[in-house]
mmCIF file of C-alpha atoms and ligand atoms in Angstrom:
data_model
loop_
_atom_site.group_PDB
_atom_site.id
_atom_site.type_symbol
_atom_site.label_atom_id
_atom_site.label_comp_id
_atom_site.label_asym_id
_atom_site.label_seq_id
_atom_site.Cartn_x
_atom_site.Cartn_y
_atom_site.Cartn_z
ATOM 1 C CA MET N 1 141.382 137.149 10.219
ATOM 2 C CA GLY N 2 142.527 133.714 9.271
ATOM 3 C CA LEU N 3 139.600 132.540 7.333
ATOM 4 C CA LEU N 4 137.823 134.130 4.391
ATOM 5 C CA LEU N 5 134.309 133.069 4.394
ATOM 6 C CA SER N 6 132.696 132.154 1.168
ATOM 7 C CA GLY N 7 129.548 134.156 1.858
ATOM 8 C CA LEU N 8 131.593 137.223 2.560
ATOM 9 C CA LEU N 9 133.632 136.701 -0.618
ATOM 10 C CA ILE N 10 130.593 136.148 -2.898
ATOM 11 C CA GLY N 11 129.376 139.525 -1.745
ATOM 12 C CA ALA N 12 126.108 141.116 -2.874
ATOM 13 C CA ALA N 13 125.120 139.013 -5.875
ATOM 14 C CA LEU N 14 122.211 137.265 -4.136
ATOM 15 C CA SER N 15 119.849 134.845 -5.852
ATOM 16 C CA PRO N 16 116.248 134.967 -4.695
ATOM 17 C CA ALA N 17 116.843 131.921 -2.464
ATOM 18 C CA GLU N 18 119.846 133.691 -0.886
ATOM 19 C CA ALA N 19 117.542 136.517 0.222
ATOM 20 C CA GLU N 20 116.544 134.327 3.175
ATOM 21 C CA TRP N 21 120.072 134.455 4.603
ATOM 22 C CA LEU N 22 120.611 136.856 7.415
ATOM 23 C CA ARG N 23 124.150 138.196 7.744
ATOM 24 C CA ARG N 24 125.482 140.408 10.432
ATOM 25 C CA SER N 25 128.872 141.304 11.805
ATOM 26 C CA GLU N 26 130.301 143.348 14.678
ATOM 27 C CA ASN N 27 133.756 144.008 16.157
ATOM 28 C CA ILE N 28 133.977 142.163 19.504
ATOM 29 C CA MET N 29 136.806 140.548 21.443
ATOM 30 C CA GLY N 30 139.302 142.489 19.333
ATOM 31 C CA THR N 31 138.183 140.800 16.136
ATOM 32 C CA ARG N 32 135.401 140.549 13.532
ATOM 33 C CA VAL N 33 132.508 138.425 14.661
ATOM 34 C CA ALA N 34 130.195 137.307 11.870
ATOM 35 C CA VAL N 35 126.908 135.434 11.954
ATOM 36 C CA GLU N 36 125.198 134.065 8.871
ATOM 37 C CA LEU N 37 121.993 132.134 9.246
ATOM 38 C CA TRP N 38 119.083 130.666 7.382
ATOM 39 C CA GLN N 39 115.889 132.292 8.565
ATOM 40 C CA THR N 40 113.193 129.781 9.311
ATOM 41 C CA PRO N 41 109.709 131.272 8.702
ATOM 42 C CA GLY N 42 107.969 132.439 11.891
ATOM 43 C CA ARG N 43 111.169 132.693 13.846
ATOM 44 C CA GLN N 44 112.846 135.876 15.000
ATOM 45 C CA ALA N 45 116.216 135.446 13.284
ATOM 46 C CA ASP N 46 117.322 138.884 14.216
ATOM 47 C CA ASP N 47 116.685 138.266 17.901
ATOM 48 C CA CYS N 48 118.692 135.048 17.645
ATOM 49 C CA ALA N 49 121.593 136.937 16.149
ATOM 50 C CA ASP N 50 121.272 139.610 18.845
ATOM 51 C CA ARG N 51 121.625 136.887 21.397
ATOM 52 C CA VAL N 52 124.812 135.617 19.777
ATOM 53 C CA PHE N 53 126.423 139.085 19.835
ATOM 54 C CA ASP N 54 125.293 139.568 23.479
ATOM 55 C CA GLU N 55 126.968 136.249 24.363
ATOM 56 C CA MET N 56 130.212 137.285 22.698
ATOM 57 C CA ARG N 57 130.218 140.593 24.673
ATOM 58 C CA ARG N 58 129.546 138.685 27.871
ATOM 59 C CA ILE N 59 132.497 136.324 27.325
ATOM 60 C CA ASP N 60 134.704 139.175 26.417
ATOM 61 C CA ALA N 61 133.761 141.017 29.624
ATOM 62 C CA LEU N 62 134.505 137.852 31.654
ATOM 63 C CA MET N 63 137.810 136.883 29.956
ATOM 64 C CA SER N 64 139.530 139.843 28.433
ATOM 65 C CA PRO N 65 142.891 140.462 30.057
ATOM 66 C CA PHE N 66 142.700 144.118 28.925
ATOM 67 C CA ARG N 67 139.631 144.903 31.064
ATOM 68 C CA PRO N 68 140.764 145.484 34.648
ATOM 69 C CA ASP N 69 137.435 144.251 35.990
ATOM 70 C CA SER N 70 137.306 140.978 34.034
ATOM 71 C CA GLU N 71 137.516 137.743 36.040
ATOM 72 C CA VAL N 72 140.745 136.914 34.280
ATOM 73 C CA SER N 73 142.260 140.280 35.362
ATOM 74 C CA VAL N 74 141.212 139.670 38.934
ATOM 75 C CA ILE N 75 142.865 136.228 38.817
ATOM 76 C CA ASN N 76 146.079 137.713 37.375
ATOM 77 C CA ARG N 77 146.078 140.356 40.164
ATOM 78 C CA ASP N 78 145.454 138.024 43.117
ATOM 79 C CA ALA N 79 146.038 134.321 42.372
ATOM 80 C CA ALA N 80 149.789 134.414 43.131
ATOM 81 C CA ILE N 81 148.935 135.826 46.591
ATOM 82 C CA GLU N 82 145.963 133.654 47.553
ATOM 83 C CA PRO N 83 143.431 131.188 46.082
ATOM 84 C CA VAL N 84 140.811 133.081 44.019
ATOM 85 C CA SER N 85 137.235 131.915 43.475
ATOM 86 C CA VAL N 86 136.412 131.390 39.881
ATOM 87 C CA SER N 87 132.961 131.161 38.161
ATOM 88 C CA PRO N 88 132.161 127.638 37.132
ATOM 89 C CA GLU N 89 132.231 128.610 33.480
ATOM 90 C CA LEU N 90 135.776 130.084 33.580
ATOM 91 C CA TYR N 91 136.920 127.206 35.871
ATOM 92 C CA ARG N 92 135.920 124.658 33.305
ATOM 93 C CA LEU N 93 137.635 126.564 30.441
ATOM 94 C CA ILE N 94 140.857 126.887 32.434
ATOM 95 C CA GLU N 95 140.591 123.079 33.193
ATOM 96 C CA LYS N 96 140.175 122.444 29.467
ATOM 97 C CA SER N 97 143.162 124.715 28.655
ATOM 98 C CA LEU N 98 145.272 122.616 31.079
ATOM 99 C CA GLU N 99 144.176 119.456 29.298
ATOM 100 C CA PHE N 100 145.527 120.910 26.024
ATOM 101 C CA SER N 101 148.719 121.762 27.850
ATOM 102 C CA ARG N 102 149.193 118.197 28.983
ATOM 103 C CA LEU N 103 148.250 116.844 25.564
ATOM 104 C CA SER N 104 150.841 119.042 23.818
ATOM 105 C CA ASN N 105 153.492 118.751 26.500
ATOM 106 C CA GLY N 106 153.231 122.462 27.230
ATOM 107 C CA ALA N 107 153.196 123.913 23.681
ATOM 108 C CA PHE N 108 149.688 125.257 24.514
ATOM 109 C CA ASP N 109 149.977 127.145 27.857
ATOM 110 C CA ILE N 110 147.735 129.955 28.984
ATOM 111 C CA SER N 111 150.505 131.100 31.312
ATOM 112 C CA PHE N 112 152.367 132.128 28.159
ATOM 113 C CA ALA N 113 150.986 135.521 29.268
ATOM 114 C CA SER N 114 153.574 135.701 32.055
ATOM 115 C CA VAL N 115 155.934 136.806 29.219
ATOM 116 C CA GLY N 116 153.287 137.567 26.615
ATOM 117 C CA TYR N 117 151.869 140.610 28.457
ATOM 118 C CA ARG N 118 155.067 142.402 27.732
ATOM 119 C CA TYR N 119 154.467 142.400 23.918
ATOM 120 C CA ASP N 120 152.520 145.163 22.321
ATOM 121 C CA TYR N 121 152.078 144.343 18.640
ATOM 122 C CA ARG N 122 150.281 147.586 17.748
ATOM 123 C CA GLU N 123 153.016 149.621 19.320
ATOM 124 C CA GLY N 124 155.814 147.321 18.077
ATOM 125 C CA LYS N 125 157.122 146.653 21.637
ATOM 126 C CA GLN N 126 158.759 143.475 22.898
ATOM 127 C CA PRO N 127 160.637 142.537 26.099
ATOM 128 C CA ASP N 128 164.485 142.510 25.890
ATOM 129 C CA ASP N 129 166.324 139.194 26.284
ATOM 130 C CA ASP N 130 167.169 139.788 29.896
ATOM 131 C CA SER N 131 163.532 140.417 30.813
ATOM 132 C CA ILE N 132 162.456 137.280 29.014
ATOM 133 C CA ARG N 133 165.022 135.170 30.865
ATOM 134 C CA GLU N 134 163.714 136.581 34.086
ATOM 135 C CA LEU N 135 160.007 135.934 33.295
ATOM 136 C CA LEU N 136 160.285 132.661 31.422
ATOM 137 C CA ASP N 137 160.127 130.513 34.568
ATOM 138 C CA ASN N 138 156.652 131.818 35.140
ATOM 139 C CA ILE N 139 155.362 130.128 31.980
ATOM 140 C CA ASP N 140 154.463 126.783 33.446
ATOM 141 C CA TYR N 141 150.976 125.376 33.281
ATOM 142 C CA ARG N 142 151.804 122.884 36.128
ATOM 143 C CA GLN N 143 151.938 125.942 38.453
ATOM 144 C CA ILE N 144 148.284 126.729 37.722
ATOM 145 C CA ARG N 145 146.435 124.967 40.528
ATOM 146 C CA LEU N 146 142.730 124.433 40.444
ATOM 147 C CA ALA N 147 140.811 123.016 43.387
ATOM 148 C CA ASP N 148 137.362 123.479 44.954
ATOM 149 C CA GLY N 149 136.327 126.180 42.527
ATOM 150 C CA ARG N 150 139.425 128.261 43.206
ATOM 151 C CA ILE N 151 142.642 128.994 41.308
ATOM 152 C CA ARG N 152 146.086 129.591 42.739
ATOM 153 C CA PHE N 153 149.317 130.376 40.948
ATOM 154 C CA GLY N 154 152.405 128.491 42.160
ATOM 155 C CA LYS N 155 154.733 131.399 41.315
ATOM 156 C CA PRO N 156 154.667 135.163 41.908
ATOM 157 C CA GLY N 157 154.490 137.053 38.610
ATOM 158 C CA MET N 158 152.461 134.423 36.830
ATOM 159 C CA ARG N 159 149.640 135.481 34.446
ATOM 160 C CA ILE N 160 147.129 133.715 32.264
ATOM 161 C CA ASP N 161 145.412 134.757 28.982
ATOM 162 C CA LEU N 162 142.793 132.687 27.270
ATOM 163 C CA GLY N 163 143.293 134.339 23.876
ATOM 164 C CA GLY N 164 144.149 130.925 22.301
ATOM 165 C CA ILE N 165 140.861 129.272 23.258
ATOM 166 C CA ALA N 166 138.212 131.927 24.286
ATOM 167 C CA LYS N 167 137.038 132.782 20.768
ATOM 168 C CA GLY N 168 136.506 129.164 19.845
ATOM 169 C CA TYR N 169 134.546 128.709 23.137
ATOM 170 C CA ALA N 170 132.397 131.845 22.318
ATOM 171 C CA VAL N 171 131.659 130.408 18.864
ATOM 172 C CA ASP N 172 130.571 127.063 20.412
ATOM 173 C CA ARG N 173 128.278 128.928 22.844
ATOM 174 C CA SER N 174 126.864 130.925 19.941
ATOM 175 C CA ILE N 175 126.045 127.802 17.927
ATOM 176 C CA ASP N 176 124.245 126.368 20.982
ATOM 177 C CA ILE N 177 122.133 129.519 21.164
ATOM 178 C CA LEU N 178 121.207 129.265 17.503
ATOM 179 C CA LYS N 179 120.305 125.608 17.902
ATOM 180 C CA ARG N 180 118.041 126.445 20.803
ATOM 181 C CA CYS N 181 116.578 129.194 18.591
ATOM 182 C CA GLY N 182 115.519 126.459 16.066
ATOM 183 C CA ILE N 183 118.133 127.537 13.520
ATOM 184 C CA ARG N 184 119.382 124.677 11.360
ATOM 185 C CA HIS N 185 121.825 126.311 8.924
ATOM 186 C CA ALA N 186 124.281 128.859 10.257
ATOM 187 C CA LEU N 187 127.846 129.950 10.336
ATOM 188 C CA VAL N 188 129.396 131.762 13.283
ATOM 189 C CA SER N 189 132.943 133.156 13.150
ATOM 190 C CA ALA N 190 135.110 135.102 15.449
ATOM 191 C CA GLY N 191 138.289 136.066 13.637
ATOM 192 C CA GLY N 192 140.010 132.821 12.662
ATOM 193 C CA ASP N 193 137.566 130.562 14.547
ATOM 194 C CA SER N 194 134.410 129.344 12.788
ATOM 195 C CA ARG N 195 131.683 126.748 13.284
ATOM 196 C CA LEU N 196 129.106 125.640 10.857
ATOM 197 C CA LEU N 197 125.602 124.404 11.875
ATOM 198 C CA GLY N 198 124.205 122.124 9.228
ATOM 199 C CA ASP N 199 125.083 122.751 5.530
ATOM 200 C CA ARG N 200 124.554 125.901 3.407
ATOM 201 C CA ASN N 201 121.025 124.742 2.661
ATOM 202 C CA GLY N 202 121.811 121.791 0.446
ATOM 203 C CA ARG N 203 125.371 122.697 -0.394
ATOM 204 C CA PRO N 204 128.420 122.511 1.778
ATOM 205 C CA TRP N 205 129.852 125.766 3.200
ATOM 206 C CA MET N 206 132.990 126.697 1.370
ATOM 207 C CA ILE N 207 135.626 127.930 3.820
ATOM 208 C CA GLY N 208 138.709 129.572 2.475
ATOM 209 C CA ILE N 209 142.016 129.557 4.358
ATOM 210 C CA ARG N 210 143.830 132.754 3.880
ATOM 211 C CA HIS N 211 147.184 132.823 2.156
ATOM 212 C CA PRO N 212 149.707 133.574 4.913
ATOM 213 C CA ARG N 213 151.908 135.772 2.685
ATOM 214 C CA ARG N 214 149.646 137.243 0.009
ATOM 215 C CA GLU N 215 147.268 139.890 1.100
ATOM 216 C CA ASN N 216 143.624 138.977 0.366
ATOM 217 C CA ALA N 217 144.555 135.694 -1.367
ATOM 218 C CA VAL N 218 143.065 132.358 -0.525
ATOM 219 C CA ALA N 219 145.536 129.438 -0.089
ATOM 220 C CA LEU N 220 142.834 126.775 -0.414
ATOM 221 C CA ARG N 221 139.096 126.199 -0.036
ATOM 222 C CA LEU N 222 137.418 123.450 1.860
ATOM 223 C CA PRO N 223 133.854 122.203 1.572
ATOM 224 C CA LEU N 224 132.495 121.623 5.132
ATOM 225 C CA ASP N 225 129.302 121.182 7.141
ATOM 226 C CA ASN N 226 128.516 120.512 10.809
ATOM 227 C CA SER N 227 132.091 121.264 11.927
ATOM 228 C CA ALA N 228 134.386 123.768 13.286
ATOM 229 C CA ILE N 229 137.542 125.141 11.749
ATOM 230 C CA SER N 230 140.224 127.415 13.216
ATOM 231 C CA THR N 231 143.293 129.036 11.640
ATOM 232 C CA SER N 232 146.218 130.564 13.529
ATOM 233 C CA GLY N 233 148.687 132.585 11.552
ATOM 234 C CA ASP N 234 151.735 134.785 12.024
ATOM 235 C CA TYR N 235 150.275 137.481 9.782
ATOM 236 C CA GLU N 236 147.508 138.417 12.204
ATOM 237 C CA ARG N 237 149.209 140.671 14.756
ATOM 238 C CA PHE N 238 152.849 141.225 14.124
ATOM 239 C CA PHE N 239 155.608 143.733 13.497
ATOM 240 C CA ILE N 240 159.080 143.275 12.005
ATOM 241 C CA SER N 241 162.060 143.944 14.205
ATOM 242 C CA ASN N 242 165.639 143.404 12.992
ATOM 243 C CA GLY N 243 164.283 141.487 10.057
ATOM 244 C CA GLU N 244 162.409 139.099 12.386
ATOM 245 C CA ARG N 245 158.654 138.773 12.449
ATOM 246 C CA VAL N 246 157.427 139.304 16.060
ATOM 247 C CA HIS N 247 153.843 137.980 16.382
ATOM 248 C CA HIS N 248 151.262 136.891 18.884
ATOM 249 C CA ILE N 249 151.774 133.185 19.095
ATOM 250 C CA ILE N 250 154.392 132.536 21.800
ATOM 251 C CA ASN N 251 156.567 129.407 22.151
ATOM 252 C CA PRO N 252 156.429 128.771 25.870
ATOM 253 C CA ARG N 253 159.975 127.375 25.826
ATOM 254 C CA THR N 254 161.544 130.588 24.545
ATOM 255 C CA GLY N 255 159.120 133.330 25.437
ATOM 256 C CA LYS N 256 159.341 134.470 21.847
ATOM 257 C CA SER N 257 157.141 134.151 18.745
ATOM 258 C CA ALA N 258 157.037 130.592 17.346
ATOM 259 C CA HIS N 259 158.755 130.254 13.971
ATOM 260 C CA ASN N 260 157.901 126.688 12.793
ATOM 261 C CA SER N 261 154.794 127.735 10.720
ATOM 262 C CA TRP N 262 153.199 130.451 8.736
ATOM 263 C CA SER N 263 149.752 129.167 9.439
ATOM 264 C CA SER N 264 147.970 126.214 10.892
ATOM 265 C CA THR N 265 144.334 125.107 10.426
ATOM 266 C CA VAL N 266 142.453 122.529 12.470
ATOM 267 C CA ILE N 267 139.101 121.053 11.556
ATOM 268 C CA GLY N 268 137.130 119.154 14.186
ATOM 269 C CA PRO N 269 133.686 118.849 15.931
ATOM 270 C CA ASP N 270 133.847 121.942 18.135
ATOM 271 C CA ALA N 271 135.600 125.304 17.951
ATOM 272 C CA THR N 272 136.972 125.297 21.504
ATOM 273 C CA THR N 273 139.063 122.307 20.424
ATOM 274 C CA THR N 274 140.033 123.546 16.991
ATOM 275 C CA ASP N 275 140.966 127.009 18.422
ATOM 276 C CA ALA N 276 143.266 125.583 21.066
ATOM 277 C CA LEU N 277 144.735 123.021 18.727
ATOM 278 C CA SER N 278 145.377 125.485 15.863
ATOM 279 C CA THR N 279 147.501 127.600 18.245
ATOM 280 C CA THR N 280 149.123 124.449 19.510
ATOM 281 C CA LEU N 281 149.964 123.073 16.022
ATOM 282 C CA PHE N 282 151.271 126.471 14.924
ATOM 283 C CA ILE N 283 153.880 126.202 17.722
ATOM 284 C CA LEU N 284 154.683 122.523 17.175
ATOM 285 C CA GLY N 285 155.139 122.828 13.435
ATOM 286 C CA ALA N 286 154.209 120.426 10.740
ATOM 287 C CA GLU N 287 155.968 117.250 11.784
ATOM 288 C CA ARG N 288 155.160 117.166 15.479
ATOM 289 C CA GLY N 289 151.829 118.893 15.021
ATOM 290 C CA LEU N 290 150.457 116.472 12.445
ATOM 291 C CA LYS N 291 151.735 113.571 14.522
ATOM 292 C CA LEU N 292 149.621 114.810 17.439
ATOM 293 C CA ILE N 293 146.559 115.422 15.241
ATOM 294 C CA ASP N 294 146.773 111.929 13.720
ATOM 295 C CA GLN N 295 146.507 110.475 17.152
ATOM 296 C CA LEU N 296 143.232 112.234 17.932
ATOM 297 C CA ASP N 297 139.832 111.045 16.693
ATOM 298 C CA GLY N 298 137.773 113.326 14.425
ATOM 299 C CA LEU N 299 140.412 116.009 13.985
ATOM 300 C CA ASP N 300 142.288 117.059 10.854
ATOM 301 C CA ALA N 301 144.816 119.731 10.135
ATOM 302 C CA ILE N 302 146.588 121.658 7.402
ATOM 303 C CA ILE N 303 149.896 123.316 8.222
ATOM 304 C CA ILE N 304 151.690 125.788 5.988
ATOM 305 C CA ASP N 305 155.296 125.596 7.205
ATOM 306 C CA ALA N 306 157.900 128.315 7.423
ATOM 307 C CA THR N 307 158.994 127.642 3.807
ATOM 308 C CA GLY N 308 155.452 127.898 2.485
ATOM 309 C CA LYS N 309 154.949 124.184 1.953
ATOM 310 C CA THR N 310 151.532 122.746 2.755
ATOM 311 C CA HIS N 311 151.205 119.625 4.947
ATOM 312 C CA TYR N 312 148.008 117.596 5.499
ATOM 313 C CA SER N 313 147.004 115.265 8.309
ATOM 314 C CA SER N 314 146.371 111.697 7.166
ATOM 315 C CA GLY N 315 142.585 112.144 7.241
ATOM 316 C CA LEU N 316 142.774 114.793 4.372
ATOM 317 C CA MET N 317 144.004 113.766 0.970
ATOM 318 C CA ALA N 318 146.597 116.033 -0.471
ATOM 319 C CA PRO N 319 145.367 117.510 -3.739
ATOM 320 C CA GLU N 320 147.082 116.456 -6.972
ATOM 321 C CA PRO N 321 149.932 118.820 -7.827
ATOM 322 C CA SER N 322 148.591 121.088 -10.525
ATOM 323 C CA SER N 323 150.197 120.979 -13.910
ATOM 324 C CA GLY N 324 151.413 124.154 -15.624
HETATM 325 P P1 ADP E 401 143.735 134.640 16.997
HETATM 326 O O1 ADP E 401 142.450 134.089 16.458
HETATM 327 O O2 ADP E 401 143.610 135.742 18.005
HETATM 328 O O3 ADP E 401 144.750 134.945 15.925
HETATM 329 P P2 ADP E 401 145.009 132.215 17.710
HETATM 330 O O4 ADP E 401 144.054 131.061 17.850
HETATM 331 O O5 ADP E 401 145.873 132.191 16.502
HETATM 332 O O6 ADP E 401 144.185 133.529 17.896
HETATM 333 O O7 ADP E 401 145.854 132.197 18.970
HETATM 334 C C1 ADP E 401 146.669 133.324 19.259
HETATM 335 C C2 ADP E 401 146.441 133.796 20.643
HETATM 336 O O8 ADP E 401 146.656 132.743 21.532
HETATM 337 C C3 ADP E 401 147.304 134.945 21.056
HETATM 338 O O9 ADP E 401 146.845 136.173 20.765
HETATM 339 C C4 ADP E 401 147.456 134.748 22.587
HETATM 340 O O10 ADP E 401 146.371 135.321 23.240
HETATM 341 C C5 ADP E 401 147.273 133.172 22.754
HETATM 342 N N1 ADP E 401 148.534 132.454 22.793
HETATM 343 C C6 ADP E 401 149.731 132.808 22.280
HETATM 344 N N2 ADP E 401 150.677 131.877 22.568
HETATM 345 C C7 ADP E 401 150.055 130.888 23.278
HETATM 346 C C8 ADP E 401 150.451 129.653 23.815
HETATM 347 N N3 ADP E 401 151.711 129.155 23.734
HETATM 348 N N4 ADP E 401 149.504 128.891 24.479
HETATM 349 C C9 ADP E 401 148.227 129.340 24.572
HETATM 350 N N5 ADP E 401 147.807 130.436 24.119
HETATM 351 C C10 ADP E 401 148.704 131.275 23.435
HETATM 352 MG MG1 MG E 402 143.704 129.333 18.464
#
């Protein structure tokens, strides 16, 4: 997971006031989902947390490309043959994904999966160069056509995967559930995507960004409230082949792992946006990535480049270099 959450780092030493925090976590969507919320007297905080985990499971069942009966799997099976009806919810998220593709000139592209499905990071498998050349043409978001509630792929062999945006979307849905539950201070995270509702009861939430090369070390900590933060890194799902790190963020131009960054973090108003943009910035690298972020309102970013140097968007002040 890209983010180490302060609450999880602080561990068990709870002050009396802390005893009102409800903390739960479960493995869903191939990652660790954590909910931390301030219990309001008279409210059923546990029920609210249950609803969040149910929502995460619902979204996974809808969008997982690994479940043959998910809507995304049905699309991947049929949309190159004929237009496929899509639920309004998934339709909107695909539309949103295409917006990020246009914004990033194709760095973010859910049809990366046309090549991406041939990687298996757990098994250490990757497609050979000939296969990549053959499949690369199928990565092209402009060939994903949406109209009248239906989706059609412009090329046979195309596939989509919402792995770069779905967890952020699920986190946003979860925060909405907690708001409707009357909760006013909460943190929801799914792997590297988190969103904070309110502050941590009078103090900011302290969110740590994991060091991309040192196991269990924190690269930096940020005080945040009422915002979303996502980190994408090359240390998440990877294997080493011929000295090269093969990992799960794919450059759509090459069909191979992107190598401009070690990690990228985006801070913004909602987790759908920060999730998609952290994946995008990882691929673009520090120079092009921060240029893009600086053009967008309400968004900031921190990129650790492939030499380990940290770069900040103009909305964040770089810390003073430490002496000694
Ligand atoms: P995670 O939290 O799973 O580490 P990230 O936000 O870092 O996710 O995004 C990585 C995921 O995004 C990959 O597992 C894959 O599903 C998807 N992905 C990879 N390359 C791209 C791309 N070029 N465009 C959109 N999504 C991508
Ligand atoms: Mg992402």
